[in-house]
Short mmCIF file of C-alpha atoms and ligand atoms in Angstrom, two decimals:
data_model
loop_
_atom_site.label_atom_id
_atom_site.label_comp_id
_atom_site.label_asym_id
_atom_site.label_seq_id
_atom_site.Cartn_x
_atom_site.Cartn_y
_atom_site.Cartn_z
CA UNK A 17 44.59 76.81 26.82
CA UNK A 18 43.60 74.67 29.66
CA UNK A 19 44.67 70.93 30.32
CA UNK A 20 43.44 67.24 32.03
CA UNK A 21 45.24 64.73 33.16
CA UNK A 22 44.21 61.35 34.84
CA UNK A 23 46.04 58.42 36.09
CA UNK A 24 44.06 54.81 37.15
CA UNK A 25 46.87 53.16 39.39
CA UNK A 26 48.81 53.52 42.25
CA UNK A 27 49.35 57.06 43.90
CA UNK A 28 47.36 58.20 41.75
CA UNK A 29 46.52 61.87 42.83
CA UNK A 30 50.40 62.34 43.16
CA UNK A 31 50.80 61.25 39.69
CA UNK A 32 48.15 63.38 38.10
CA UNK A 33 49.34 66.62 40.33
CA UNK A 34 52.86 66.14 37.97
CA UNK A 35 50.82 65.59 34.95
CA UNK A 36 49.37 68.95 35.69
CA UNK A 37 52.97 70.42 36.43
CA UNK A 38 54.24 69.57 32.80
CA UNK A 39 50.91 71.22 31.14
CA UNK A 40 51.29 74.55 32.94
CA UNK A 41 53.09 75.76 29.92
CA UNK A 42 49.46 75.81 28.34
CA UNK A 43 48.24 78.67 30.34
CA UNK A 44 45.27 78.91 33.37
CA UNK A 45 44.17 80.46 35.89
CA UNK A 46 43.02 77.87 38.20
CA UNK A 47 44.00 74.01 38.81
CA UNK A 48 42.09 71.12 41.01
CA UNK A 49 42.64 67.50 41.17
CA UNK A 50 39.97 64.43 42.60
CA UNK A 51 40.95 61.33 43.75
CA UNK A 52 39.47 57.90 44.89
CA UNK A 53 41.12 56.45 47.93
CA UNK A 54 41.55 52.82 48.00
CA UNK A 55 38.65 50.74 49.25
CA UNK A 56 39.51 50.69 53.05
CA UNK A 57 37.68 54.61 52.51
CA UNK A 58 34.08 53.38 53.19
CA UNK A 59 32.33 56.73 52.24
CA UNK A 60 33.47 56.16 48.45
CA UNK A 61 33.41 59.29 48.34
CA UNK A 62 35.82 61.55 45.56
CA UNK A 63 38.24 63.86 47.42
CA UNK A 64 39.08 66.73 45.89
CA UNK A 65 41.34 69.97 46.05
CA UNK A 66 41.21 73.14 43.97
CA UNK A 67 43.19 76.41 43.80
CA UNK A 68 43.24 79.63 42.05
CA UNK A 69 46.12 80.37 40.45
CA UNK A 70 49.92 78.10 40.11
CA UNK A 71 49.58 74.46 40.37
CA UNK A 72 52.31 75.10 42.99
CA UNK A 73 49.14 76.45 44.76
CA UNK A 74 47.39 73.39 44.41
CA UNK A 75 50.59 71.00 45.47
CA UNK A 76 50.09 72.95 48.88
CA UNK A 77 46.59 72.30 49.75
CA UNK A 78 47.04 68.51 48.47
CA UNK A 79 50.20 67.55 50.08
CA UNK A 80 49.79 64.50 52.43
CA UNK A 81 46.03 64.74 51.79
CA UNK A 82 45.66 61.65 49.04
CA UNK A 83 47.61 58.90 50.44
CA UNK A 84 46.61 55.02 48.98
CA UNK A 85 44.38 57.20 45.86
CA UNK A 86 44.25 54.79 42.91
CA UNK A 87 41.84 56.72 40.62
CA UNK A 88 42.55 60.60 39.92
CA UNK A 89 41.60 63.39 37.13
CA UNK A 90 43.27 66.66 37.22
CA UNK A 91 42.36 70.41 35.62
CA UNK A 92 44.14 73.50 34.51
CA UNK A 93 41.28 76.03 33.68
CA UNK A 94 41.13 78.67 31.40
CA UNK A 95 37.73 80.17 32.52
CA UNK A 96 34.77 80.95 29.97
CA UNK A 97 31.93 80.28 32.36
CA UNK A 98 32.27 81.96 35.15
CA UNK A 99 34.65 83.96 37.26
CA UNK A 100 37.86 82.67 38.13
CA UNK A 101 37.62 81.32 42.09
CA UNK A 102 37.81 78.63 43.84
CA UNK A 103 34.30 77.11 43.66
CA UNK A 104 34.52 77.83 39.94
CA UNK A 105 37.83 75.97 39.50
CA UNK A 106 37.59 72.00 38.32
CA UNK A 107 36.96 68.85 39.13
CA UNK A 108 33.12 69.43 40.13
CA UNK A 109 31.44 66.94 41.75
CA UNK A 110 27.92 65.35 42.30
CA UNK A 111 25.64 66.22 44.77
CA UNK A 112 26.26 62.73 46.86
CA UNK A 113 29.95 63.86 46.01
CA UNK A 114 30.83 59.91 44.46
CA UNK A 115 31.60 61.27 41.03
CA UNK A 116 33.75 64.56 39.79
CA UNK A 117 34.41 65.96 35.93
CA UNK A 118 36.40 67.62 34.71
CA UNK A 119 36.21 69.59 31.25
CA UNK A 120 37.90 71.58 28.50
CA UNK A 121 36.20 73.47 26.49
CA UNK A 122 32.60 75.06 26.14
CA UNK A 123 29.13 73.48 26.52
CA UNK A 124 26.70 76.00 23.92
CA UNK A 125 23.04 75.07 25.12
CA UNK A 126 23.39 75.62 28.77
CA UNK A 127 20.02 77.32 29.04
CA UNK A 128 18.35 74.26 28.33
CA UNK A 129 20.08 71.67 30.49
CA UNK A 130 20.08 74.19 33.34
CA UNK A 131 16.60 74.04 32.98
CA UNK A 132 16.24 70.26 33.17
CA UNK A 133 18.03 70.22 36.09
CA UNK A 134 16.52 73.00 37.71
CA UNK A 135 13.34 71.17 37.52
CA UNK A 136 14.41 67.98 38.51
CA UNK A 137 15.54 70.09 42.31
CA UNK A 138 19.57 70.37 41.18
CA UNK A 139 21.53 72.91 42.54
CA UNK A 140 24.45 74.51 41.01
CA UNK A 141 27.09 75.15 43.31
CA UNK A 142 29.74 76.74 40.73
CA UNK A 143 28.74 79.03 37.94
CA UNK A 144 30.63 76.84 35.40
CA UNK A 145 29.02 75.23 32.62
CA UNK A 146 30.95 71.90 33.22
CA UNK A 147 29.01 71.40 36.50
CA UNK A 148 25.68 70.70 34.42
CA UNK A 149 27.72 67.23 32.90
CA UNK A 150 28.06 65.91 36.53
CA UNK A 151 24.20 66.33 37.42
CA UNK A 152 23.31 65.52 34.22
CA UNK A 153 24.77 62.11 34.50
CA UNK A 154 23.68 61.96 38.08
CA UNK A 155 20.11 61.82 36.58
CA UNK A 156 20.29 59.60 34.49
CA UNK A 157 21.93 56.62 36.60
CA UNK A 158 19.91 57.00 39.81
CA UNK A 159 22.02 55.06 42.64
CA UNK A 160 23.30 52.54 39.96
CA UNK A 161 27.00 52.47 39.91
CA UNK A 162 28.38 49.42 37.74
CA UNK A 163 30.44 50.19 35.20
CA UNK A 164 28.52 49.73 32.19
CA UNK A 165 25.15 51.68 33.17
CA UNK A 166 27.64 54.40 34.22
CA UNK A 167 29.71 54.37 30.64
CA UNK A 168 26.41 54.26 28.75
CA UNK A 169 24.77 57.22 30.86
CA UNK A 170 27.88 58.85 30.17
CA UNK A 171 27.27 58.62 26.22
CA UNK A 172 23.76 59.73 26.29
CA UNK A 173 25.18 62.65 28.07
CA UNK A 174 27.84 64.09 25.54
CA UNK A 175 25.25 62.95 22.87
CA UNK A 176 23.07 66.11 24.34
CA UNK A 177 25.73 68.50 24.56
CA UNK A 178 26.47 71.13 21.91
CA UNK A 179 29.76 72.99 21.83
CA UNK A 180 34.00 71.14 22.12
CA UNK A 181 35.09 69.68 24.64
CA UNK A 182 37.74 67.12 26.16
CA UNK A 183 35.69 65.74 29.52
CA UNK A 184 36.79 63.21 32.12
CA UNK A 185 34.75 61.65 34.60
N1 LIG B 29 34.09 76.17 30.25
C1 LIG B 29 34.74 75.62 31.39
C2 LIG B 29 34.86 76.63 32.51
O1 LIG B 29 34.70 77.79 32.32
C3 LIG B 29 36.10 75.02 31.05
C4 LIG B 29 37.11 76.04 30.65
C5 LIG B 29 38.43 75.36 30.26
O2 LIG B 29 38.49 74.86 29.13
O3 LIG B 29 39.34 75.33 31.11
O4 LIG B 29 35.07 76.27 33.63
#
């Protein structure tokens, strides 16, 4: 059984990297956290860390790295799509690498949406099914980012997938 965690406030990333401590008991094989750094980070961009393997793996890699984060989402994985490595690990992020997901659970009709994207020139860069939520959402907002196009792309997209799930974004 695999686990998320998120935390909106300060020191964030730190806060989310316990959260994922206390739901090791669940079982995984692989943990990764993103984070937003406060607004002095002009690339917006998410900044993100995954290991295979203990979360104590993960608290490694991250330590030091997400100083002033005030957004975060966290992932244990217990694989079903794909191998269990690094690249495969969560939180998977967008092409323009503004937006991450992470996801529990199993998306049924990835044929299909692989093939939407696949036509519309995505790439997949993990072999995970949860990857296809990130780019699917990535098509259907464009370059908007307020809040409320983003929520309501966001319900159009779990409206399309088939299968159980527990996603943040
Ligand atoms: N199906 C996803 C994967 O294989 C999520 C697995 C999980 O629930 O941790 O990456």
């Amino acid at each position: 059984m695999c686990g998320i965690f998120g935390v909106v406030g300060e020191d964030a990333a730190m806060r989310t990297l316990e959260g994922l401590r206390r739901l090791e008991y669940r079982g995984y094989d692989s943990s990764g956290i993103a984070a937003l750094i406060d607004s002095s980070d002009k690339s917006k961009k998410v900044k993100t860390e995954r290991s295979v393997g203990h979360v104590s793996s993960l608290a490694a890699k991250v330590n030091g790295k997400f100083e002033g984060s005030i957004v975060s989402i966290g992932h244990t994985r217990w694989a079903t799509h794909g191998g269990v490595t690094e690249n495969n690990a969560h939180p998977h992020s967008s092409s323009d690498g503004l937006m991450s997901v992470v996801h529990n659970g199993i998306i049924e009709n990835t044929s299909d949406l692989l093939t939407e994207l696949t036509k519309n020139q995505y790439k997949m860069a993990s072999e995970t099914d949860t990857e296809l939520i990130i780019h699917l959402l990535h098509l259907e907002i464009g370059d908007s980012r307020d809040f409320e196009t983003v929520f309501g792309a966001f319900k159009r997209v779990i409206n399309r997938l088939k299968g159980a799930w527990a996603i943040a974004v």
